[in-house]
Amino acid sequence: MSVQERKERERAARERLIVATARELAEQQGWDAVTTRRLAERIEYSQPVLYSHFRGKREIIGAVALEGATEMAGAVRAATAAADDPRARVAALARAYLDFAERNPAVYDAMFQLDGGLAYAQEDTPEPLKDAFAALLESLGEVAGDGVDPGLFTETFWAALHGLATLTRARRLPTEDTERRVELLVDRLAMA
């Protein structure tokens, strides 16, 4: 292995460490606790080393969002692959999405609430974000209905899921009714 290859591998490992540490700190204490000074202390590198990877917290949030999008797409695909009909796939998708949001609140915030400097729904949208949307579209597109744009339907269903995730987490909706909400969403919107 050349010196250059070793340096590139070490740089990638440091970058993964920064992102993992930011995620861990955000999940434990919230995004306000994630500062470059605290990250530098936790990873035991100087702040200049951290800045050689990310220009600041905004870029770190963006990196966490991209990692989260990849994980969410995988969770949705795994859940829908086990379902044997369109209704079951949509219900599995909804449950997987809401479960991801509940289990990863800081990552979910990085993806959908905070400014990570990422473009959404544009030509220059990063591939992990496009793939996360595609994971939703794969199951929702088949139930959009005649004359309904599958992408627009997926955006609308996603917005409903996001609302459920956000309102439930904020304790504006009681958690004990989550499954009933999923069933209503699936039956009334996706299977109408």
PDB file of C-alpha atoms in Angstrom:
ATOM      1  CA  MET A   1       0.000   0.000   0.000  1.00  0.00           C
ATOM      2  CA  SER A   2       1.341   3.400  -0.940  1.00  0.00           C
ATOM      3  CA  VAL A   3       1.734   6.276   1.501  1.00  0.00           C
ATOM      4  CA  GLN A   4      -1.005   8.145  -0.346  1.00  0.00           C
ATOM      5  CA  GLU A   5      -3.438   5.224  -0.035  1.00  0.00           C
ATOM      6  CA  ARG A   6      -2.694   4.919   3.663  1.00  0.00           C
ATOM      7  CA  LYS A   7      -3.280   8.664   4.192  1.00  0.00           C
ATOM      8  CA  GLU A   8      -6.570   8.492   2.290  1.00  0.00           C
ATOM      9  CA  ARG A   9      -7.701   5.515   4.366  1.00  0.00           C
ATOM     10  CA  GLU A  10      -6.757   7.310   7.596  1.00  0.00           C
ATOM     11  CA  ARG A  11      -8.572  10.451   6.456  1.00  0.00           C
ATOM     12  CA  ALA A  12     -11.733   8.465   5.664  1.00  0.00           C
ATOM     13  CA  ALA A  13     -11.532   6.762   9.078  1.00  0.00           C
ATOM     14  CA  ARG A  14     -11.218  10.155  10.826  1.00  0.00           C
ATOM     15  CA  GLU A  15     -14.202  11.456   8.878  1.00  0.00           C
ATOM     16  CA  ARG A  16     -16.297   8.419   9.886  1.00  0.00           C
ATOM     17  CA  LEU A  17     -15.213   8.947  13.499  1.00  0.00           C
ATOM     18  CA  ILE A  18     -16.286  12.604  13.411  1.00  0.00           C
ATOM     19  CA  VAL A  19     -19.702  11.736  11.968  1.00  0.00           C
ATOM     20  CA  ALA A  20     -20.249   8.831  14.387  1.00  0.00           C
ATOM     21  CA  THR A  21     -19.245  10.983  17.350  1.00  0.00           C
ATOM     22  CA  ALA A  22     -21.515  13.823  16.238  1.00  0.00           C
ATOM     23  CA  ARG A  23     -24.414  11.379  15.908  1.00  0.00           C
ATOM     24  CA  GLU A  24     -23.760   9.873  19.305  1.00  0.00           C
ATOM     25  CA  LEU A  25     -23.499  13.260  20.996  1.00  0.00           C
ATOM     26  CA  ALA A  26     -26.621  14.554  19.235  1.00  0.00           C
ATOM     27  CA  GLU A  27     -28.631  11.460  20.153  1.00  0.00           C
ATOM     28  CA  GLN A  28     -27.522  11.721  23.782  1.00  0.00           C
ATOM     29  CA  GLN A  29     -27.702  15.476  24.345  1.00  0.00           C
ATOM     30  CA  GLY A  30     -29.264  17.085  21.275  1.00  0.00           C
ATOM     31  CA  TRP A  31     -27.737  18.999  18.394  1.00  0.00           C
ATOM     32  CA  ASP A  32     -27.035  22.063  20.528  1.00  0.00           C
ATOM     33  CA  ALA A  33     -24.434  19.985  22.371  1.00  0.00           C
ATOM     34  CA  VAL A  34     -22.584  19.241  19.129  1.00  0.00           C
ATOM     35  CA  THR A  35     -19.848  21.831  18.810  1.00  0.00           C
ATOM     36  CA  THR A  36     -16.540  21.574  17.010  1.00  0.00           C
ATOM     37  CA  ARG A  37     -14.737  22.043  20.329  1.00  0.00           C
ATOM     38  CA  ARG A  38     -16.615  19.157  21.984  1.00  0.00           C
ATOM     39  CA  LEU A  39     -16.184  16.943  18.937  1.00  0.00           C
ATOM     40  CA  ALA A  40     -12.453  17.668  18.823  1.00  0.00           C
ATOM     41  CA  GLU A  41     -12.165  16.755  22.508  1.00  0.00           C
ATOM     42  CA  ARG A  42     -14.149  13.533  22.101  1.00  0.00           C
ATOM     43  CA  ILE A  43     -12.271  12.293  19.046  1.00  0.00           C
ATOM     44  CA  GLU A  44      -8.958  13.445  20.507  1.00  0.00           C
ATOM     45  CA  TYR A  45      -7.928  15.493  17.516  1.00  0.00           C
ATOM     46  CA  SER A  46      -7.411  19.235  17.324  1.00  0.00           C
ATOM     47  CA  GLN A  47     -10.105  21.527  15.971  1.00  0.00           C
ATOM     48  CA  PRO A  48      -7.964  22.287  12.882  1.00  0.00           C
ATOM     49  CA  VAL A  49      -8.000  18.556  12.054  1.00  0.00           C
ATOM     50  CA  LEU A  50     -11.785  18.546  12.373  1.00  0.00           C
ATOM     51  CA  TYR A  51     -11.994  21.628  10.125  1.00  0.00           C
ATOM     52  CA  SER A  52      -9.823  19.876   7.552  1.00  0.00           C
ATOM     53  CA  HIS A  53     -12.740  17.456   7.101  1.00  0.00           C
ATOM     54  CA  PHE A  54     -15.779  19.705   7.635  1.00  0.00           C
ATOM     55  CA  ARG A  55     -16.071  23.484   7.440  1.00  0.00           C
ATOM     56  CA  GLY A  56     -18.340  23.470  10.448  1.00  0.00           C
ATOM     57  CA  LYS A  57     -21.356  22.033  12.178  1.00  0.00           C
ATOM     58  CA  ARG A  58     -23.607  22.544   9.139  1.00  0.00           C
ATOM     59  CA  GLU A  59     -21.497  20.173   7.041  1.00  0.00           C
ATOM     60  CA  ILE A  60     -21.392  17.645   9.867  1.00  0.00           C
ATOM     61  CA  ILE A  61     -25.191  17.750  10.065  1.00  0.00           C
ATOM     62  CA  GLY A  62     -25.278  17.185   6.302  1.00  0.00           C
ATOM     63  CA  ALA A  63     -22.973  14.172   6.600  1.00  0.00           C
ATOM     64  CA  VAL A  64     -25.171  12.709   9.343  1.00  0.00           C
ATOM     65  CA  ALA A  65     -28.249  13.326   7.172  1.00  0.00           C
ATOM     66  CA  LEU A  66     -26.718  11.478   4.228  1.00  0.00           C
ATOM     67  CA  GLU A  67     -25.751   8.546   6.426  1.00  0.00           C
ATOM     68  CA  GLY A  68     -29.256   8.521   7.900  1.00  0.00           C
ATOM     69  CA  ALA A  69     -30.869   8.602   4.464  1.00  0.00           C
ATOM     70  CA  THR A  70     -28.908   5.514   3.476  1.00  0.00           C
ATOM     71  CA  GLU A  71     -29.956   3.737   6.670  1.00  0.00           C
ATOM     72  CA  MET A  72     -33.598   4.744   6.306  1.00  0.00           C
ATOM     73  CA  ALA A  73     -33.702   3.542   2.686  1.00  0.00           C
ATOM     74  CA  GLY A  74     -32.293   0.202   3.804  1.00  0.00           C
ATOM     75  CA  ALA A  75     -34.818  -0.106   6.632  1.00  0.00           C
ATOM     76  CA  VAL A  76     -37.743   0.705   4.336  1.00  0.00           C
ATOM     77  CA  ARG A  77     -36.577  -1.716   1.665  1.00  0.00           C
ATOM     78  CA  ALA A  78     -36.017  -4.498   4.173  1.00  0.00           C
ATOM     79  CA  ALA A  79     -39.473  -3.994   5.658  1.00  0.00           C
ATOM     80  CA  THR A  80     -41.273  -3.857   2.314  1.00  0.00           C
ATOM     81  CA  ALA A  81     -39.398  -6.834   0.866  1.00  0.00           C
ATOM     82  CA  ALA A  82     -41.046  -9.105   3.422  1.00  0.00           C
ATOM     83  CA  ALA A  83     -44.573  -7.989   2.474  1.00  0.00           C
ATOM     84  CA  ASP A  84     -46.507  -9.957  -0.119  1.00  0.00           C
ATOM     85  CA  ASP A  85     -49.090  -7.476  -1.426  1.00  0.00           C
ATOM     86  CA  PRO A  86     -49.300  -3.719  -2.061  1.00  0.00           C
ATOM     87  CA  ARG A  87     -51.269  -2.921   1.104  1.00  0.00           C
ATOM     88  CA  ALA A  88     -48.874  -4.879   3.278  1.00  0.00           C
ATOM     89  CA  ARG A  89     -45.900  -3.149   1.607  1.00  0.00           C
ATOM     90  CA  VAL A  90     -47.325   0.313   2.253  1.00  0.00           C
ATOM     91  CA  ALA A  91     -48.111  -0.550   5.877  1.00  0.00           C
ATOM     92  CA  ALA A  92     -44.614  -1.983   6.338  1.00  0.00           C
ATOM     93  CA  LEU A  93     -43.120   1.138   4.770  1.00  0.00           C
ATOM     94  CA  ALA A  94     -45.070   3.392   7.133  1.00  0.00           C
ATOM     95  CA  ARG A  95     -44.081   1.378  10.195  1.00  0.00           C
ATOM     96  CA  ALA A  96     -40.415   1.243   9.159  1.00  0.00           C
ATOM     97  CA  TYR A  97     -40.339   4.997   8.529  1.00  0.00           C
ATOM     98  CA  LEU A  98     -41.961   5.853  11.865  1.00  0.00           C
ATOM     99  CA  ASP A  99     -39.747   3.359  13.684  1.00  0.00           C
ATOM    100  CA  PHE A 100     -36.626   4.878  12.120  1.00  0.00           C
ATOM    101  CA  ALA A 101     -37.726   8.369  13.181  1.00  0.00           C
ATOM    102  CA  GLU A 102     -38.429   7.200  16.726  1.00  0.00           C
ATOM    103  CA  ARG A 103     -35.181   5.236  17.146  1.00  0.00           C
ATOM    104  CA  ASN A 104     -32.970   7.945  15.595  1.00  0.00           C
ATOM    105  CA  PRO A 105     -34.390  11.337  16.577  1.00  0.00           C
ATOM    106  CA  ALA A 106     -31.179  13.323  16.105  1.00  0.00           C
ATOM    107  CA  VAL A 107     -30.480  11.698  12.746  1.00  0.00           C
ATOM    108  CA  TYR A 108     -34.085  12.327  11.700  1.00  0.00           C
ATOM    109  CA  ASP A 109     -33.674  15.974  12.676  1.00  0.00           C
ATOM    110  CA  ALA A 110     -30.470  16.178  10.634  1.00  0.00           C
ATOM    111  CA  MET A 111     -32.327  14.737   7.657  1.00  0.00           C
ATOM    112  CA  PHE A 112     -35.515  16.791   7.808  1.00  0.00           C
ATOM    113  CA  GLN A 113     -35.389  19.586  10.374  1.00  0.00           C
ATOM    114  CA  LEU A 114     -31.901  21.082  10.450  1.00  0.00           C
ATOM    115  CA  ASP A 115     -29.877  22.894   7.810  1.00  0.00           C
ATOM    116  CA  GLY A 116     -27.190  20.518   6.649  1.00  0.00           C
ATOM    117  CA  GLY A 117     -26.559  22.469   3.464  1.00  0.00           C
ATOM    118  CA  LEU A 118     -28.113  19.750   1.310  1.00  0.00           C
ATOM    119  CA  ALA A 119     -30.338  20.249  -1.704  1.00  0.00           C
ATOM    120  CA  TYR A 120     -33.650  18.387  -1.615  1.00  0.00           C
ATOM    121  CA  ALA A 121     -35.843  17.656  -4.644  1.00  0.00           C
ATOM    122  CA  GLN A 122     -33.402  19.278  -7.057  1.00  0.00           C
ATOM    123  CA  GLU A 123     -31.001  18.144  -9.739  1.00  0.00           C
ATOM    124  CA  ASP A 124     -28.043  18.408  -7.381  1.00  0.00           C
ATOM    125  CA  THR A 125     -29.706  16.449  -4.581  1.00  0.00           C
ATOM    126  CA  PRO A 126     -27.118  14.028  -3.185  1.00  0.00           C
ATOM    127  CA  GLU A 127     -27.604  10.398  -4.193  1.00  0.00           C
ATOM    128  CA  PRO A 128     -28.408   9.063  -0.678  1.00  0.00           C
ATOM    129  CA  LEU A 129     -31.354  11.474  -0.440  1.00  0.00           C
ATOM    130  CA  LYS A 130     -32.571  10.502  -3.910  1.00  0.00           C
ATOM    131  CA  ASP A 131     -32.288   6.848  -2.964  1.00  0.00           C
ATOM    132  CA  ALA A 132     -34.257   7.340   0.271  1.00  0.00           C
ATOM    133  CA  PHE A 133     -37.071   8.912  -1.749  1.00  0.00           C
ATOM    134  CA  ALA A 134     -36.807   6.091  -4.303  1.00  0.00           C
ATOM    135  CA  ALA A 135     -37.226   3.567  -1.470  1.00  0.00           C
ATOM    136  CA  LEU A 136     -40.567   5.201  -0.661  1.00  0.00           C
ATOM    137  CA  LEU A 137     -41.574   5.529  -4.314  1.00  0.00           C
ATOM    138  CA  GLU A 138     -40.952   1.833  -4.991  1.00  0.00           C
ATOM    139  CA  SER A 139     -43.899   0.819  -2.826  1.00  0.00           C
ATOM    140  CA  LEU A 140     -46.055   3.920  -2.996  1.00  0.00           C
ATOM    141  CA  GLY A 141     -45.878   4.321  -6.753  1.00  0.00           C
ATOM    142  CA  GLU A 142     -47.753   1.065  -7.249  1.00  0.00           C
ATOM    143  CA  VAL A 143     -50.745   2.322  -5.215  1.00  0.00           C
ATOM    144  CA  ALA A 144     -50.863   5.945  -6.400  1.00  0.00           C
ATOM    145  CA  GLY A 145     -53.909   5.282  -8.538  1.00  0.00           C
ATOM    146  CA  ASP A 146     -54.913   6.007 -12.102  1.00  0.00           C
ATOM    147  CA  GLY A 147     -54.060   9.487 -13.268  1.00  0.00           C
ATOM    148  CA  VAL A 148     -52.062  10.293 -10.125  1.00  0.00           C
ATOM    149  CA  ASP A 149     -48.399  11.196 -10.465  1.00  0.00           C
ATOM    150  CA  PRO A 150     -46.505   8.570  -8.410  1.00  0.00           C
ATOM    151  CA  GLY A 151     -43.883  11.106  -7.315  1.00  0.00           C
ATOM    152  CA  LEU A 152     -46.485  13.587  -6.130  1.00  0.00           C
ATOM    153  CA  PHE A 153     -48.376  10.832  -4.324  1.00  0.00           C
ATOM    154  CA  THR A 154     -45.157   9.692  -2.643  1.00  0.00           C
ATOM    155  CA  GLU A 155     -44.399  13.264  -1.529  1.00  0.00           C
ATOM    156  CA  THR A 156     -47.890  13.561  -0.038  1.00  0.00           C
ATOM    157  CA  PHE A 157     -47.679  10.223   1.786  1.00  0.00           C
ATOM    158  CA  TRP A 158     -44.185  11.097   3.009  1.00  0.00           C
ATOM    159  CA  ALA A 159     -45.473  14.436   4.310  1.00  0.00           C
ATOM    160  CA  ALA A 160     -48.166  12.602   6.257  1.00  0.00           C
ATOM    161  CA  LEU A 161     -45.583  10.219   7.737  1.00  0.00           C
ATOM    162  CA  HIS A 162     -43.321  13.126   8.616  1.00  0.00           C
ATOM    163  CA  GLY A 163     -46.215  14.856  10.341  1.00  0.00           C
ATOM    164  CA  LEU A 164     -47.020  11.728  12.336  1.00  0.00           C
ATOM    165  CA  ALA A 165     -43.372  11.250  13.305  1.00  0.00           C
ATOM    166  CA  THR A 166     -42.899  14.871  14.301  1.00  0.00           C
ATOM    167  CA  LEU A 167     -46.172  15.308  16.181  1.00  0.00           C
ATOM    168  CA  THR A 168     -45.800  12.007  18.015  1.00  0.00           C
ATOM    169  CA  ARG A 169     -42.265  12.835  19.093  1.00  0.00           C
ATOM    170  CA  ALA A 170     -43.385  16.269  20.301  1.00  0.00           C
ATOM    171  CA  ARG A 171     -46.100  14.502  22.313  1.00  0.00           C
ATOM    172  CA  ARG A 172     -48.826  16.291  20.377  1.00  0.00           C
ATOM    173  CA  LEU A 173     -50.267  12.882  19.455  1.00  0.00           C
ATOM    174  CA  PRO A 174     -50.596   9.985  21.910  1.00  0.00           C
ATOM    175  CA  THR A 175     -48.248   7.139  21.090  1.00  0.00           C
ATOM    176  CA  GLU A 176     -50.794   4.446  21.867  1.00  0.00           C
ATOM    177  CA  ASP A 177     -52.744   5.354  18.718  1.00  0.00           C
ATOM    178  CA  THR A 178     -49.785   5.144  16.312  1.00  0.00           C
ATOM    179  CA  GLU A 179     -50.828   1.813  14.823  1.00  0.00           C
ATOM    180  CA  ARG A 180     -54.384   3.039  14.271  1.00  0.00           C
ATOM    181  CA  ARG A 181     -53.011   6.126  12.517  1.00  0.00           C
ATOM    182  CA  VAL A 182     -50.869   3.925  10.260  1.00  0.00           C
ATOM    183  CA  GLU A 183     -53.903   1.815   9.374  1.00  0.00           C
ATOM    184  CA  LEU A 184     -55.976   4.928   8.599  1.00  0.00           C
ATOM    185  CA  LEU A 185     -53.211   6.398   6.485  1.00  0.00           C
ATOM    186  CA  VAL A 186     -52.770   3.185   4.541  1.00  0.00           C
ATOM    187  CA  ASP A 187     -56.477   2.476   4.093  1.00  0.00           C
ATOM    188  CA  ARG A 188     -57.696   6.018   3.359  1.00  0.00           C
ATOM    189  CA  LEU A 189     -54.804   7.502   1.448  1.00  0.00           C
ATOM    190  CA  ALA A 190     -52.830   4.679  -0.125  1.00  0.00           C
ATOM    191  CA  MET A 191     -55.609   2.198  -0.756  1.00  0.00           C
ATOM    192  CA  ALA A 192     -58.444   4.627  -1.485  1.00  0.00           C
TER     193      ALA A 192
END
